[in-house]
GROMACS .gro file of C-alpha atoms in nm:
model
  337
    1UNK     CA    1  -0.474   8.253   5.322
    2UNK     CA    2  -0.535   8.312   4.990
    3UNK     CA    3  -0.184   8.220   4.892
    4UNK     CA    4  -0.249   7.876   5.055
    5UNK     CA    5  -0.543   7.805   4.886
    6UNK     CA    6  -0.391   7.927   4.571
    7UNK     CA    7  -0.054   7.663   4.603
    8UNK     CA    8  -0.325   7.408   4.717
    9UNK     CA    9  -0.503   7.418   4.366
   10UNK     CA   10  -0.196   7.423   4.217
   11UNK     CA   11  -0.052   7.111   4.397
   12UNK     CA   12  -0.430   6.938   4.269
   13UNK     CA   13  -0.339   7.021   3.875
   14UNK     CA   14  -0.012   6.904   3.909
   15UNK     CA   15  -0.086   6.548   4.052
   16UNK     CA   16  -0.433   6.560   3.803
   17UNK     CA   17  -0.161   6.648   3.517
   18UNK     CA   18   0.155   6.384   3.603
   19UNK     CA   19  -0.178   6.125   3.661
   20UNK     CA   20  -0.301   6.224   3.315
   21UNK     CA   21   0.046   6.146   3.150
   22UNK     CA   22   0.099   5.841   3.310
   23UNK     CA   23  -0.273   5.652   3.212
   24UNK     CA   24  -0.173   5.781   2.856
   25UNK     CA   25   0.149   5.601   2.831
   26UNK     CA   26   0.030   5.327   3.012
   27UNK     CA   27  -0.272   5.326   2.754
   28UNK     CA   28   0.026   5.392   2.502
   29UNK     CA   29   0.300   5.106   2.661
   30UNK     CA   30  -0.057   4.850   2.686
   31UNK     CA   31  -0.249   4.846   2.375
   32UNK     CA   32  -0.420   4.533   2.284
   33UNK     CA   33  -0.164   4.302   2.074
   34UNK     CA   34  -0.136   3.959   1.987
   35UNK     CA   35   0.044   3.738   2.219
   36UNK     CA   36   0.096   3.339   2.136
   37UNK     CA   37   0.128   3.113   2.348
   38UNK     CA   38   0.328   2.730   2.330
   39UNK     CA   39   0.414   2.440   2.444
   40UNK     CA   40   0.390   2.080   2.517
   41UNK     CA   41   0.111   1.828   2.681
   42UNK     CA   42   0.311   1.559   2.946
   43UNK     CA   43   0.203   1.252   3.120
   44UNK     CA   44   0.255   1.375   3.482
   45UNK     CA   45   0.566   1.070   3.615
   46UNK     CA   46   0.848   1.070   3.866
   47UNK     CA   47   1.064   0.911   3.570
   48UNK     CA   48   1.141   1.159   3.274
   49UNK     CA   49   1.195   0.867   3.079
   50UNK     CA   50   0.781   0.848   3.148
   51UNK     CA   51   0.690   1.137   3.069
   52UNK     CA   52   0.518   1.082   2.735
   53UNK     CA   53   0.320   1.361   2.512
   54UNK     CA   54  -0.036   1.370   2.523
   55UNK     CA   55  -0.210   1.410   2.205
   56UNK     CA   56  -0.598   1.540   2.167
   57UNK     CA   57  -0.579   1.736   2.492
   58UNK     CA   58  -0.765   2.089   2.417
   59UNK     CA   59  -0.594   2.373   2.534
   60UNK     CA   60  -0.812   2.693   2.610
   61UNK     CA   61  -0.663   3.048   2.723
   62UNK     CA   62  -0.898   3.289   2.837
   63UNK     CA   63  -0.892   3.611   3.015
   64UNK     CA   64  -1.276   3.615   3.126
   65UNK     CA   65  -1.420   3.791   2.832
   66UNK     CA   66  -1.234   3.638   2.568
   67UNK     CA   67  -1.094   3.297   2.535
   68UNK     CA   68  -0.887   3.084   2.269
   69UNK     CA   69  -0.860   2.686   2.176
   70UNK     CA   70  -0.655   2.470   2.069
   71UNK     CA   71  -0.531   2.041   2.044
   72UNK     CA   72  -0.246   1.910   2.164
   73UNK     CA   73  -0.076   1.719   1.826
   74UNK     CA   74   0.060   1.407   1.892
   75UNK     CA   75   0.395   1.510   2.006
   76UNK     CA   76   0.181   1.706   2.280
   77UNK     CA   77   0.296   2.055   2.123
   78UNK     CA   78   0.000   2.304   2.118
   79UNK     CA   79   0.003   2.672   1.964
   80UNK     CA   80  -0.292   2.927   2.024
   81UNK     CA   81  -0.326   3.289   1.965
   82UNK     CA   82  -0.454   3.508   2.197
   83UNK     CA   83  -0.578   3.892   2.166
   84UNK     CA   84  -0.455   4.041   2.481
   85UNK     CA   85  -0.640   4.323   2.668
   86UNK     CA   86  -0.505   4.308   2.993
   87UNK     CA   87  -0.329   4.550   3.221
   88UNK     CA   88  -0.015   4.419   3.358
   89UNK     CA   89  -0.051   4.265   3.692
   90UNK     CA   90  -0.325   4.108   3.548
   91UNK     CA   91  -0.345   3.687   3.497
   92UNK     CA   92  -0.444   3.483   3.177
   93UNK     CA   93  -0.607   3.159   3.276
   94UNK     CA   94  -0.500   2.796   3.063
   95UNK     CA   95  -0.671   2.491   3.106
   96UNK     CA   96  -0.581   2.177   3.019
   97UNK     CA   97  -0.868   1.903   2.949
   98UNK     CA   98  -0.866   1.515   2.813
   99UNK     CA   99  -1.084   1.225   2.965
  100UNK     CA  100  -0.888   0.979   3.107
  101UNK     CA  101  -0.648   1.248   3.272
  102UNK     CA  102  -0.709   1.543   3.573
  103UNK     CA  103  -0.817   1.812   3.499
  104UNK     CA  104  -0.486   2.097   3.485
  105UNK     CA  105  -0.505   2.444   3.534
  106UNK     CA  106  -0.206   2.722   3.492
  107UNK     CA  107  -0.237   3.054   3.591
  108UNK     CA  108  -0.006   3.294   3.270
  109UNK     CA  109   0.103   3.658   3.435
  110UNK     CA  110   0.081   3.934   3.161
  111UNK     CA  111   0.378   4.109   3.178
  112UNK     CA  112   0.514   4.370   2.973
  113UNK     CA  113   0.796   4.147   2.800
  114UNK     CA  114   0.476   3.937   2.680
  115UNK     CA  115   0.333   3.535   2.801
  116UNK     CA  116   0.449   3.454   2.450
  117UNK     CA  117   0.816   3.478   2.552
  118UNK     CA  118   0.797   3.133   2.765
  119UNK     CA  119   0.724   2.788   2.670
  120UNK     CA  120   0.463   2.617   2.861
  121UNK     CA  121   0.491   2.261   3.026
  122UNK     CA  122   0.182   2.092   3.134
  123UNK     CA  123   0.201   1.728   3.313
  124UNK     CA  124  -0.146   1.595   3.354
  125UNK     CA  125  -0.203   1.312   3.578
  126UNK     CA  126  -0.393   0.951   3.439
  127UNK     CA  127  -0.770   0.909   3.663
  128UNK     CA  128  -0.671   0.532   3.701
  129UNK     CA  129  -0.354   0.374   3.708
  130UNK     CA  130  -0.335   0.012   3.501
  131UNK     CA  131  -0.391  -0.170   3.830
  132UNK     CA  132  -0.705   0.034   3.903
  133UNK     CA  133  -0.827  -0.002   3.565
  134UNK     CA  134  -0.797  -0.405   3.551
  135UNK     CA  135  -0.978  -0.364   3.929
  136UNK     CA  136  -1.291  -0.165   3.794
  137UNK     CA  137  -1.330  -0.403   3.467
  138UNK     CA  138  -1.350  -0.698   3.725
  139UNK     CA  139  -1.115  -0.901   3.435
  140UNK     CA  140  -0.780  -0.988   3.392
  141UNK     CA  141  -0.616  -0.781   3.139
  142UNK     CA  142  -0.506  -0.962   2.822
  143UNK     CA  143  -0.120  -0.991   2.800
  144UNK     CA  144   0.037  -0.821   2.492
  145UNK     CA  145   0.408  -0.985   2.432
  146UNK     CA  146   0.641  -1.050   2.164
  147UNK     CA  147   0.598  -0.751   1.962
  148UNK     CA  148   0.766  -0.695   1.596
  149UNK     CA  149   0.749  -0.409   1.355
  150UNK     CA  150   0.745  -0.538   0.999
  151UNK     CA  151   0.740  -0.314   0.724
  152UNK     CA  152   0.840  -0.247   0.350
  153UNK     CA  153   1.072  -0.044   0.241
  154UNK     CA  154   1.123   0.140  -0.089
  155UNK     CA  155   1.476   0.238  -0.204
  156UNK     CA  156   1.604   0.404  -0.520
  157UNK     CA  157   1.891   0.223  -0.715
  158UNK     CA  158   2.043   0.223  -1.018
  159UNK     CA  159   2.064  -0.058  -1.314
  160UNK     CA  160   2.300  -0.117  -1.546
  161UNK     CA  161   2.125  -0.209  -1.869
  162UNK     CA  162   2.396  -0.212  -2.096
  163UNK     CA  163   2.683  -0.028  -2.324
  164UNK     CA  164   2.661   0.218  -2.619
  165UNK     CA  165   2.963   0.208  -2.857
  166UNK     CA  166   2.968   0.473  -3.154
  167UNK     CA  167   3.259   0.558  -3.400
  168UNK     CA  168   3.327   0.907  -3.550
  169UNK     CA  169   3.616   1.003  -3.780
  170UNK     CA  170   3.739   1.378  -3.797
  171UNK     CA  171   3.853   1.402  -4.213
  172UNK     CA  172   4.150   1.600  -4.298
  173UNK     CA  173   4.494   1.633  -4.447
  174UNK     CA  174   4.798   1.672  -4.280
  175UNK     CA  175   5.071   1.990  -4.365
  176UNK     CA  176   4.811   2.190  -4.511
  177UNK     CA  177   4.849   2.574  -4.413
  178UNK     CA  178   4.542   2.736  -4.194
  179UNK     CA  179   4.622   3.073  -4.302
  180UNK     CA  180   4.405   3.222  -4.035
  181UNK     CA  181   4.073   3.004  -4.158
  182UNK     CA  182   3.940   2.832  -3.889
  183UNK     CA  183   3.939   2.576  -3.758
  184UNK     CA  184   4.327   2.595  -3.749
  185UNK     CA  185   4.593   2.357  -3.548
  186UNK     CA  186   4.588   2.487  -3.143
  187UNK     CA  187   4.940   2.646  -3.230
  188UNK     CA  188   4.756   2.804  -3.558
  189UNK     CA  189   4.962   2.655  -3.811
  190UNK     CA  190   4.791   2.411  -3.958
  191UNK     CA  191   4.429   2.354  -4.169
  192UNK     CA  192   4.212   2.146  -3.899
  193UNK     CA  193   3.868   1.990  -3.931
  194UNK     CA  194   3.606   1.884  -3.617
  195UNK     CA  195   3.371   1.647  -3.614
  196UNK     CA  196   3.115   1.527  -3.366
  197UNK     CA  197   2.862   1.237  -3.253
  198UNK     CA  198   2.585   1.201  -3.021
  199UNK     CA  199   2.449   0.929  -2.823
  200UNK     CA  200   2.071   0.887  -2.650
  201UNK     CA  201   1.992   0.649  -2.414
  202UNK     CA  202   1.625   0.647  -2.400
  203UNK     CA  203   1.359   0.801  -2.241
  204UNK     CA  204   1.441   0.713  -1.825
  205UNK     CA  205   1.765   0.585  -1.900
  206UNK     CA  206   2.097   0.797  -1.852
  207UNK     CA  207   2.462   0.757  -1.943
  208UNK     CA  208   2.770   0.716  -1.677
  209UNK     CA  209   3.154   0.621  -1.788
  210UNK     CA  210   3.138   0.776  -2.079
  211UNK     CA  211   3.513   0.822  -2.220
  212UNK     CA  212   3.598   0.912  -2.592
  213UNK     CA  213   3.931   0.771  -2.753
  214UNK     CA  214   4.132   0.830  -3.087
  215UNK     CA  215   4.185   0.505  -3.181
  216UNK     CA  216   4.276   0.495  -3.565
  217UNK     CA  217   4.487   0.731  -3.778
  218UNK     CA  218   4.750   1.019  -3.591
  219UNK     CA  219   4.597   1.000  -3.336
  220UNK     CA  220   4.887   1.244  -3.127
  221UNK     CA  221   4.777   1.542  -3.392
  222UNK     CA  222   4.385   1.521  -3.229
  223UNK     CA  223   4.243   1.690  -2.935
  224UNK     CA  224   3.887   1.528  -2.789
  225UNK     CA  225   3.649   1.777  -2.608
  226UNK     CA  226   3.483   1.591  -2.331
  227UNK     CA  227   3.249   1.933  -2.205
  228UNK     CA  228   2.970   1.730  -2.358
  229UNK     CA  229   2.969   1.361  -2.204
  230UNK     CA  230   3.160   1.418  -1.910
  231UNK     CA  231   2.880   1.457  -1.718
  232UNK     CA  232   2.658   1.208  -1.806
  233UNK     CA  233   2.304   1.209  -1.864
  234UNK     CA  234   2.068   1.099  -2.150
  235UNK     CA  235   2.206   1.271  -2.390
  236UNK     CA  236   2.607   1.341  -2.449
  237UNK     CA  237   2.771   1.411  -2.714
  238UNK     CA  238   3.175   1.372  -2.810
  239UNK     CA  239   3.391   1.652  -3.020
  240UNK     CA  240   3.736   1.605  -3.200
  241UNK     CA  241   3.984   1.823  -3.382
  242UNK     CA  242   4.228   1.721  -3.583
  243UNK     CA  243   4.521   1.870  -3.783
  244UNK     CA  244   4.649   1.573  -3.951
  245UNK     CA  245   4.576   1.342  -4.180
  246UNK     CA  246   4.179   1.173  -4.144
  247UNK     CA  247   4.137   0.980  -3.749
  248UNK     CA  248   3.899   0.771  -3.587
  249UNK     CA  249   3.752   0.832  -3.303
  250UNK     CA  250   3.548   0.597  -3.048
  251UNK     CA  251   3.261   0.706  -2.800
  252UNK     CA  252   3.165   0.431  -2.543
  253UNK     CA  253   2.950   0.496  -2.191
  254UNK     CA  254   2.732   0.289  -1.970
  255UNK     CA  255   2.388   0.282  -1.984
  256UNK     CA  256   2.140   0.280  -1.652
  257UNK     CA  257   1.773   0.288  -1.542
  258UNK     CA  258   1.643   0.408  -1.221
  259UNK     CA  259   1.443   0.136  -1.076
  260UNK     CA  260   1.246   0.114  -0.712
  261UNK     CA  261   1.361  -0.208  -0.520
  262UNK     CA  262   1.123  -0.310  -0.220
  263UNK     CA  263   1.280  -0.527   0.081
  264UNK     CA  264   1.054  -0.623   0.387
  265UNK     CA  265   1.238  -0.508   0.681
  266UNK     CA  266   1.158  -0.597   1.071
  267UNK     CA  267   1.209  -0.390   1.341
  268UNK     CA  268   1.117  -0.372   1.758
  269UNK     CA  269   0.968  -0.114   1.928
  270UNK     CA  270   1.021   0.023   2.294
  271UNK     CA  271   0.803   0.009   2.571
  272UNK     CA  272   0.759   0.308   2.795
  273UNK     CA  273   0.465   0.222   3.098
  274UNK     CA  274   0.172   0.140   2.879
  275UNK     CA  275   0.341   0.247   2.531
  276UNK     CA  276   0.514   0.108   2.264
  277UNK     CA  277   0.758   0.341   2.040
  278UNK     CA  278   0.895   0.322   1.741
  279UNK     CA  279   1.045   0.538   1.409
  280UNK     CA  280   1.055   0.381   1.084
  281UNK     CA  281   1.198   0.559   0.713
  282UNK     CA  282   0.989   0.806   0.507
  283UNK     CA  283   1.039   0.531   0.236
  284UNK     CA  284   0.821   0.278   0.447
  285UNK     CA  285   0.511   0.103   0.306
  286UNK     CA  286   0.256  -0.143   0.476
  287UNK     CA  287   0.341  -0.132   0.852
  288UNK     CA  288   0.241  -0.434   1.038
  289UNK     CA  289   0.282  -0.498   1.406
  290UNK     CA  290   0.320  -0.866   1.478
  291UNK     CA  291   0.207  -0.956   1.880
  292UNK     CA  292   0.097  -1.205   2.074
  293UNK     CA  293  -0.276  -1.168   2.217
  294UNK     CA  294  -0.216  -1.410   2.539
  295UNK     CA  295   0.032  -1.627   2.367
  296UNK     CA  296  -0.162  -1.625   2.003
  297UNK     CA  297   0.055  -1.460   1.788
  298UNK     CA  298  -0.152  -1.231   1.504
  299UNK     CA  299  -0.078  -0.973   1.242
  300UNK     CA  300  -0.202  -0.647   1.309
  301UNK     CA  301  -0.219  -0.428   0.993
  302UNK     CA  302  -0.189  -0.096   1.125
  303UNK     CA  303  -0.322   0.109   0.778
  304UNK     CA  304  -0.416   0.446   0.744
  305UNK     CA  305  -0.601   0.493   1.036
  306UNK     CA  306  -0.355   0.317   1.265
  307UNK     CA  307  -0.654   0.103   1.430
  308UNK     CA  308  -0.587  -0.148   1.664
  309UNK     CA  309  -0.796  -0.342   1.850
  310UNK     CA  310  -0.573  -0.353   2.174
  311UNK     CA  311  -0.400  -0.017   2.135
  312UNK     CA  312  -0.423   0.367   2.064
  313UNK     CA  313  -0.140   0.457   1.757
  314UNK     CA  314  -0.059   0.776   1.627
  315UNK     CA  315   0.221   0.912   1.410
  316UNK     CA  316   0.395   1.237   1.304
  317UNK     CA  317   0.670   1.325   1.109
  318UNK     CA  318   0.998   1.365   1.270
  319UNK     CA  319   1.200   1.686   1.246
  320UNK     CA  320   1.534   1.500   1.172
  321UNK     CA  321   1.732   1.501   0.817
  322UNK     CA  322   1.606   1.217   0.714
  323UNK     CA  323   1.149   1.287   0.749
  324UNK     CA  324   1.139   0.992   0.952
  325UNK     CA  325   0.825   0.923   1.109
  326UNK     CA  326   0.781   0.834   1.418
  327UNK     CA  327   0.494   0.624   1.618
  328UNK     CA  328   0.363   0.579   1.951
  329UNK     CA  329   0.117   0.334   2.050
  330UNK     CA  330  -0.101   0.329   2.432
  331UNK     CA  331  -0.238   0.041   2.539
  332UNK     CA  332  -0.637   0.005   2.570
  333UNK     CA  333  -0.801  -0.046   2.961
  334UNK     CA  334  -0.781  -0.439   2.947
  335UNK     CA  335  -0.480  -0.486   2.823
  336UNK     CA  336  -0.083  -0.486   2.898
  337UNK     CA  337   0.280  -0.570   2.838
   0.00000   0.00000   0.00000
């Protein structure tokens, strides 16, 4: 009897002890960390080619006791940071809110490999469709047609403002021993004698072509070093040697100024449901959108704040080669295409 009570305590320490070691490396495995969470804000369509982002849509993750925010930008991507302190099996809540749109809810499992590790896709569906809208308002909604993207756009060229000529002579005579005193013949044999001229183009001006030519006196016994105009730039400069009697040299290059050339370009957008899309150059200046209001055609400035008094715009930078930017457009309740 004794025995069996003894093994009985025993049996209770070990399954106290193994219980012991596994809440301390769960404890261990589960500390709080930082997870972050991302991903994208969709209009809720049957066609993906309708599924446009959603910008302004606040995104809030919360576990109960502790909660995190953040906006949809306006190609519907959203980022947020979130302290976790939950066990695993446990479930971090995201909501998705915007007037206009239902209400979405997703339910994030906390998992050991981390919510962070998945991109999440949320398609929220419009309250009204355009037909609903127009029903409520009691009016028919003004018809927005013939639409045109004009812009101006700012491109860096190059003019040619003219030549610069300069002469240079290199003055020696011919058979006269080096006898090791530089600057000698390239074989070493004979006295030689350099000489040199520079050329500036200006403050914002630059040289291209340049070339440098003997052109006077024998001229086979010369050698022209071109290290210093070959290249261009404002500033070059032209080198001879020669081991023979007294030659003329000539230094010539073309001279150009950077210059900024506007050109007013025109472009279309495309329509997707109740948006207009379109991506214009980083060099782009005063963006216009030409429409007709109801058959009245009118110039829309768009301007900094993208106003419009029949539309929602918003822009962001594309993530292409070339910084495009690119904008989308929604159409106001009481209007359409």
């Amino acid at each position: 009897m004794h025995w069996r009570k003894l093994s009985i305590w025993i049996a209770v320490i070990a399954c106290a002890a193994v219980l012991a070691t596994v809440i301390a490396l769960r404890v261990h495995r589960w500390r709080p960390r930082t997870v972050t969470l991302q991903g994208a804000v969709l209009r809720q369509d049957p066609d993906p080619g309708q599924r446009l982002p959603i910008s302004g849509v606040k995104v809030e993750a919360t576990d109960g006791m502790m909660s995190a925010s953040a906006k949809s930008d306006a190609s519907g991507y959203f980022k947020l940071t979130f302290r976790e302190r939950l066990w695993p099996g446990h479930t971090l809540q995201l909501s998705f809110r915007k007037s206009d749109y239902e209400d979405f809810d997703l339910s994030v499992p906390m998992t050991y490999a981390g919510a962070g590790d998945k991109l999440y896709i949320a398609a929220l569906s419009p309250l009204r469709t355009e037909h609903e809208t127009e029903n409520a308002t009691g009016k028919k909604a003004a018809v927005v047609s013939n639409i045109r993207i004009r812009f101006t756009e700012n491109t860096e060229g190059d003019e040619n403002i003219g030549s610069a000529v300069r002469t240079f002579q290199a003055v020696n005579k011919a058979n006269v021993p080096c006898n090791q005193q530089a600057p000698c013949s390239p074989d070493g044999k004979w006295k030689a004698a350099v000489a040199s001229t520079t050329l500036d183009a200006g403050t914002g001006n630059e040289f291209r072509n340049a070339r440098a030519s003997c052109i006077a006196g024998p001229c086979p016994f010369t050698r022209i070093d071109s290290s210093g105009f070959e290249n261009g730039g404002r500033m070059i400069t032209a080198s001879a040697l020669n081991w023979s009697d007294t030659a003329t040299f000539l230094l010539e290059a073309e001279v150009f100024r950077k210059s900024i050339n506007s050109s007013v370009r025109e472009s279309y957008p495309v329509k997707f449901g109740r948006t207009l899309n379109f991506v214009l150059p980083a060099t782009q200046e005063g963006v216009s959108i030409e429409a007709d209001i109801d058959g009245t055609p009118i110039v829309f400035p768009l301007g900094p704040d993208m106003y419009l008094s029949w539309a929602t715009c918003n822009s962001r930078s594309s993530r292409d080669a070339a910084s495009s930017t690119v904008y989308r457009c929604e159409l106001k309740p009481g209007f359409r295409f």
